[in-house]
CSV table of C-alpha atoms in Angstrom, one decimal:
chain,number,residue,atom,x,y,z
A,1,THR,CA,53.2,50.2,26.6
A,2,ARG,CA,51.9,47.7,24.0
A,3,GLY,CA,54.8,46.1,22.2
A,4,GLU,CA,54.5,44.7,18.7
A,5,GLY,CA,55.2,41.2,20.0
A,6,ALA,CA,52.2,41.4,22.4
A,7,GLN,CA,49.8,42.2,19.5
A,8,LYS,CA,47.3,43.6,21.9
A,9,PRO,CA,44.8,45.5,19.7
A,10,TYR,CA,43.9,49.2,19.9
A,11,THR,CA,40.5,50.6,19.9
A,12,MET,CA,39.2,53.7,17.9
A,13,GLU,CA,39.3,55.7,21.1
A,14,ASP,CA,43.1,55.3,21.2
A,15,PHE,CA,43.3,57.5,18.1
A,16,ASP,CA,41.2,60.5,19.4
A,17,ASN,CA,44.4,62.5,19.4
A,18,PRO,CA,43.8,65.4,17.0
A,19,LEU,CA,47.1,64.6,15.3
A,20,TYR,CA,45.2,61.7,13.7
A,21,GLY,CA,43.3,63.3,10.8
A,22,GLN,CA,40.0,62.4,9.3
A,23,LYS,CA,41.5,60.2,6.5
A,24,VAL,CA,43.7,58.3,9.0
A,25,ARG,CA,40.7,57.6,11.3
A,26,ALA,CA,38.6,56.7,8.3
A,27,ARG,CA,41.0,54.1,7.2
A,28,LEU,CA,41.3,52.7,10.7
A,29,GLN,CA,37.5,52.6,11.0
A,30,ILE,CA,37.1,50.6,7.8
A,31,MET,CA,39.6,48.0,9.3
A,32,ALA,CA,37.7,47.9,12.6
A,33,ASP,CA,34.2,47.6,10.9
A,34,LYS,CA,35.5,44.5,9.0
A,35,GLY,CA,36.7,42.9,12.3
A,36,ILE,CA,40.4,43.4,11.6
A,37,GLU,CA,42.2,44.1,15.0
A,38,LEU,CA,44.2,47.3,15.1
A,39,THR,CA,47.4,45.7,16.4
A,40,PRO,CA,50.9,47.2,16.3
A,41,ALA,CA,51.7,45.0,13.4
A,42,VAL,CA,48.7,46.1,11.3
A,43,LEU,CA,49.5,49.8,12.0
A,44,LYS,CA,53.1,49.2,10.8
A,45,LYS,CA,51.8,47.7,7.5
A,46,LEU,CA,49.6,50.8,7.1
A,47,ASP,CA,52.6,53.2,8.0
A,48,ILE,CA,50.5,54.7,10.8
A,49,PRO,CA,52.4,55.3,14.1
A,50,PRO,CA,50.9,53.8,17.2
A,51,PRO,CA,49.2,56.1,19.7
A,52,GLU,CA,51.8,55.7,22.5
A,53,VAL,CA,54.6,57.0,20.4
A,54,ARG,CA,55.6,60.6,21.5
A,55,CYS,CA,59.0,61.3,19.8
A,56,SER,CA,59.1,64.4,17.6
A,57,ASP,CA,59.9,62.5,14.4
A,58,GLU,CA,56.8,60.3,14.8
A,59,ARG,CA,54.6,63.2,15.7
A,60,PHE,CA,55.7,64.9,12.5
A,61,GLN,CA,54.9,61.7,10.6
A,62,ILE,CA,51.4,61.6,12.1
A,63,MET,CA,50.7,65.3,11.2
A,64,ASN,CA,51.8,64.7,7.6
A,65,ILE,CA,50.3,61.2,6.9
A,66,GLU,CA,47.0,62.7,5.9
A,67,ASP,CA,48.6,64.8,3.2
A,68,LEU,CA,50.5,61.7,1.9
A,69,MET,CA,47.2,59.8,1.7
A,70,SER,CA,45.8,62.6,-0.3
A,71,LEU,CA,48.7,62.4,-2.7
A,72,SER,CA,48.5,58.6,-3.0
A,73,ASP,CA,44.7,58.1,-3.0
A,74,GLY,CA,43.4,60.7,-5.4
A,75,GLN,CA,45.5,60.9,-8.5
A,76,ILE,CA,43.6,58.6,-10.9
A,77,VAL,CA,42.9,60.3,-14.4
A,78,LEU,CA,39.9,59.1,-16.3
A,79,ASP,CA,39.9,59.7,-20.0
A,80,GLU,CA,36.7,60.5,-22.0
A,81,GLU,CA,38.1,59.0,-25.2
A,82,LEU,CA,38.8,55.8,-23.5
A,83,LEU,CA,35.3,55.8,-22.1
A,84,ARG,CA,33.8,56.4,-25.6
A,85,THR,CA,35.7,53.3,-26.9
A,86,GLY,CA,34.2,51.1,-24.2
A,87,LYS,CA,37.1,50.9,-21.7
A,88,ARG,CA,35.8,50.3,-18.2
A,89,PRO,CA,37.4,51.8,-16.1
A,90,PRO,CA,38.7,54.4,-18.6
A,91,ILE,CA,42.0,55.0,-16.7
A,92,ASP,CA,44.8,56.9,-18.3
A,93,GLY,CA,47.8,55.0,-17.0
A,94,ARG,CA,50.3,57.6,-18.3
A,95,ALA,CA,48.7,60.5,-16.4
A,96,SER,CA,47.6,58.7,-13.2
A,97,LEU,CA,50.0,59.0,-10.3
A,98,THR,CA,48.4,56.7,-7.8
A,99,ARG,CA,48.0,53.0,-6.9
A,100,ILE,CA,45.3,52.4,-9.5
A,101,GLY,CA,42.0,51.3,-8.4
A,102,ILE,CA,42.4,51.8,-4.6
A,103,GLY,CA,41.3,54.9,-2.6
A,104,HIS,CA,41.5,55.8,1.1
A,105,ASP,CA,37.8,54.9,1.5
A,106,SER,CA,38.0,51.6,-0.3
A,107,LEU,CA,37.8,48.2,1.4
A,108,ALA,CA,41.1,47.2,-0.5
A,109,VAL,CA,44.0,48.7,1.5
A,110,SER,CA,46.5,50.2,-0.9
A,111,SER,CA,49.6,49.8,1.1
A,112,SER,CA,48.9,46.1,2.0
A,113,PRO,CA,51.6,43.5,1.0
A,114,ALA,CA,48.8,41.5,-0.7
A,115,MET,CA,47.9,44.3,-3.1
A,116,ARG,CA,51.6,45.1,-3.7
A,117,ALA,CA,52.2,41.4,-4.6
A,118,VAL,CA,49.7,41.3,-7.4
A,119,ALA,CA,49.5,44.9,-8.8
A,120,SER,CA,53.0,46.2,-8.8
A,121,SER,CA,53.2,46.3,-12.6
A,122,LEU,CA,49.6,47.4,-13.2
A,123,ARG,CA,50.1,51.1,-13.9
A,124,PHE,CA,53.1,50.5,-16.1
A,125,GLU,CA,51.4,47.9,-18.2
A,126,LEU,CA,48.3,50.1,-18.7
A,127,ALA,CA,50.5,53.0,-19.7
A,128,GLN,CA,52.5,50.9,-22.1
A,129,ALA,CA,49.3,49.7,-23.8
A,130,LEU,CA,48.1,53.2,-24.4
A,131,ASP,CA,51.3,53.9,-26.5
A,132,LEU,CA,50.8,50.9,-28.7
A,133,VAL,CA,50.4,51.5,-32.5
A,134,LYS,CA,46.8,50.8,-33.2
A,135,ASP,CA,47.4,48.8,-36.5
A,136,ASP,CA,50.3,46.8,-35.1
A,137,MET,CA,49.2,43.2,-35.1
A,138,SER,CA,52.5,41.6,-34.2
A,139,ALA,CA,52.2,38.8,-31.6
A,140,ALA,CA,54.1,40.7,-28.9
A,141,THR,CA,51.8,43.8,-29.4
A,142,VAL,CA,48.6,41.7,-29.4
A,143,LYS,CA,49.7,40.0,-26.2
A,144,GLN,CA,50.5,43.3,-24.5
A,145,ARG,CA,47.2,44.8,-25.7
A,146,ASN,CA,45.3,41.8,-24.4
A,147,ARG,CA,47.0,41.9,-21.0
A,148,SER,CA,45.9,45.5,-20.7
A,149,LEU,CA,42.3,44.5,-21.4
A,150,GLY,CA,42.6,41.7,-18.9
A,151,TRP,CA,43.7,44.2,-16.2
A,152,GLN,CA,40.7,46.4,-17.0
A,153,ALA,CA,38.3,43.4,-16.9
A,154,ALA,CA,39.6,42.5,-13.4
A,155,MET,CA,39.1,46.1,-12.2
A,156,HIS,CA,35.7,46.7,-13.7
A,157,GLN,CA,32.9,47.2,-11.2
A,158,ASP,CA,29.4,48.3,-11.7
A,159,VAL,CA,28.2,51.5,-10.0
A,160,GLY,CA,27.6,50.9,-6.3
A,161,GLN,CA,29.5,47.6,-6.4
A,162,THR,CA,32.3,47.0,-3.7
A,163,ARG,CA,34.8,44.3,-3.3
A,164,ARG,CA,36.8,43.1,-0.3
A,165,LEU,CA,40.6,43.2,-0.4
A,166,SER,CA,40.8,39.4,-0.9
A,167,GLU,CA,38.4,39.7,-3.9
A,168,SER,CA,40.4,42.5,-5.6
A,169,VAL,CA,43.7,40.6,-4.9
A,170,ALA,CA,42.3,37.3,-6.4
A,171,LEU,CA,41.1,39.0,-9.6
A,172,LEU,CA,44.2,41.1,-10.1
A,173,PHE,CA,46.3,38.0,-9.5
A,174,ALA,CA,44.3,36.2,-12.3
A,175,ALA,CA,45.0,39.3,-14.5
A,176,SER,CA,48.7,39.2,-13.7
A,177,LYS,CA,48.9,35.6,-14.8
A,178,GLY,CA,47.1,36.3,-18.1
A,179,MET,CA,43.9,34.5,-17.2
A,180,PHE,CA,41.8,37.4,-18.5
A,181,ASP,CA,43.7,38.1,-21.6
A,182,LYS,CA,41.1,36.5,-23.8
A,183,VAL,CA,38.1,38.0,-22.1
A,184,GLY,CA,39.0,41.7,-21.9
A,185,ALA,CA,36.4,44.0,-23.2
A,186,ASP,CA,37.6,46.2,-26.1
A,187,SER,CA,34.1,47.6,-26.8
A,188,GLU,CA,30.8,48.2,-25.1
A,189,SER,CA,29.4,45.1,-26.7
A,190,ASP,CA,32.0,42.9,-25.2
A,191,MET,CA,31.3,44.2,-21.7
A,192,ARG,CA,28.6,41.7,-20.7
A,193,ARG,CA,30.7,38.7,-21.6
A,194,SER,CA,33.7,40.0,-19.9
A,195,THR,CA,31.8,40.8,-16.7
A,196,SER,CA,30.2,37.4,-16.7
A,197,VAL,CA,33.5,35.6,-16.9
A,198,VAL,CA,35.1,37.7,-14.2
A,199,GLU,CA,32.2,37.4,-11.8
A,200,GLY,CA,32.1,33.6,-12.5
A,201,ALA,CA,35.7,33.4,-11.5
A,202,LEU,CA,35.1,35.4,-8.4
A,203,ALA,CA,32.2,33.3,-7.4
A,204,HIS,CA,34.3,30.2,-7.9
A,205,ILE,CA,37.1,31.5,-5.7
A,206,ARG,CA,34.7,32.6,-3.0
A,207,GLY,CA,33.3,29.1,-2.8
A,208,LYS,CA,36.6,27.1,-3.1
A,209,CYS,CA,39.0,29.4,-1.2
A,210,ALA,CA,36.9,30.8,1.5
A,211,GLN,CA,39.6,30.2,4.2
A,212,GLU,CA,42.4,31.7,2.0
A,213,MET,CA,40.3,34.8,1.2
A,214,LYS,CA,39.5,35.3,4.9
A,215,GLU,CA,43.3,35.0,5.7
A,216,ILE,CA,44.0,37.7,3.2
A,217,ASP,CA,41.3,40.0,4.6
A,218,ASP,CA,42.6,39.4,8.2
A,219,SER,CA,46.3,39.6,7.6
A,220,LEU,CA,46.5,42.0,4.5
A,221,GLU,CA,49.0,39.5,3.1
A,222,LEU,CA,49.1,36.9,0.3
A,223,SER,CA,50.9,34.0,1.7
A,224,PHE,CA,52.5,31.3,-0.5
A,225,GLN,CA,49.9,28.8,0.4
A,226,SER,CA,47.0,31.1,-0.3
A,227,LYS,CA,48.5,32.2,-3.7
A,228,SER,CA,48.9,28.6,-4.6
A,229,ALA,CA,45.4,27.5,-3.6
A,230,ILE,CA,43.9,30.5,-5.5
A,231,GLU,CA,46.0,29.9,-8.6
A,232,THR,CA,44.9,26.2,-8.7
A,233,GLU,CA,41.3,27.0,-8.4
A,234,LEU,CA,41.4,29.8,-10.9
A,235,THR,CA,43.2,27.4,-13.4
A,236,ALA,CA,40.5,24.8,-12.8
A,237,TYR,CA,37.8,27.3,-13.3
A,238,PHE,CA,39.1,28.5,-16.7
A,239,ALA,CA,39.8,25.0,-17.8
A,240,ALA,CA,36.2,23.9,-17.1
A,241,ALA,CA,34.7,27.1,-18.5
A,242,LYS,CA,36.9,26.7,-21.7
A,243,VAL,CA,37.4,30.5,-21.8
């Protein structure tokens, strides 16, 4: 039996048991394709029982995990009115019931500690912004509206573009710190500038924090050291860019 302490990785063949459904195997295959070893510790982070477990409770968990993934992965609501006003992505935070921006077939693992560390308030802040009075220009309201636009700037991706977990985490971390508050696109005409700033920040982090980014992708966690290094480099980038 492979104990969690031994950390001996599983192979995809270990999950041939029919109790592991298509979505479970798809998520595991993404991890394997990216070179992430399927160790007991990684399975625990994904809430997927290991193959050797045979007790009835765990077997029930395996049979129902695909249904749980469907509930958590597919409940994003896109709003046509938000799309017409230039919001990208046009996510209705009030109606959406999922971890925004992350699906079962995405390279960003929705249940990872790294993602939870940076996006725990995302849906709440987007939903709050939709309820703001349009003509309210008080300092608190403007700040809240800009933060929502910053979140949207961090999540914006052109059609066909994908990001690694570490890239999504770095950008959402920047948004959570207010670094994109001044560059969020409130209209179609603002989109090019917003995208340029976000992609510039991402390119800077890729170059300056390559080791930290790899650590996030490999461990699915955002350590204090990695977070500090990324914050330092993002601060330097925005200071130099004078955004």
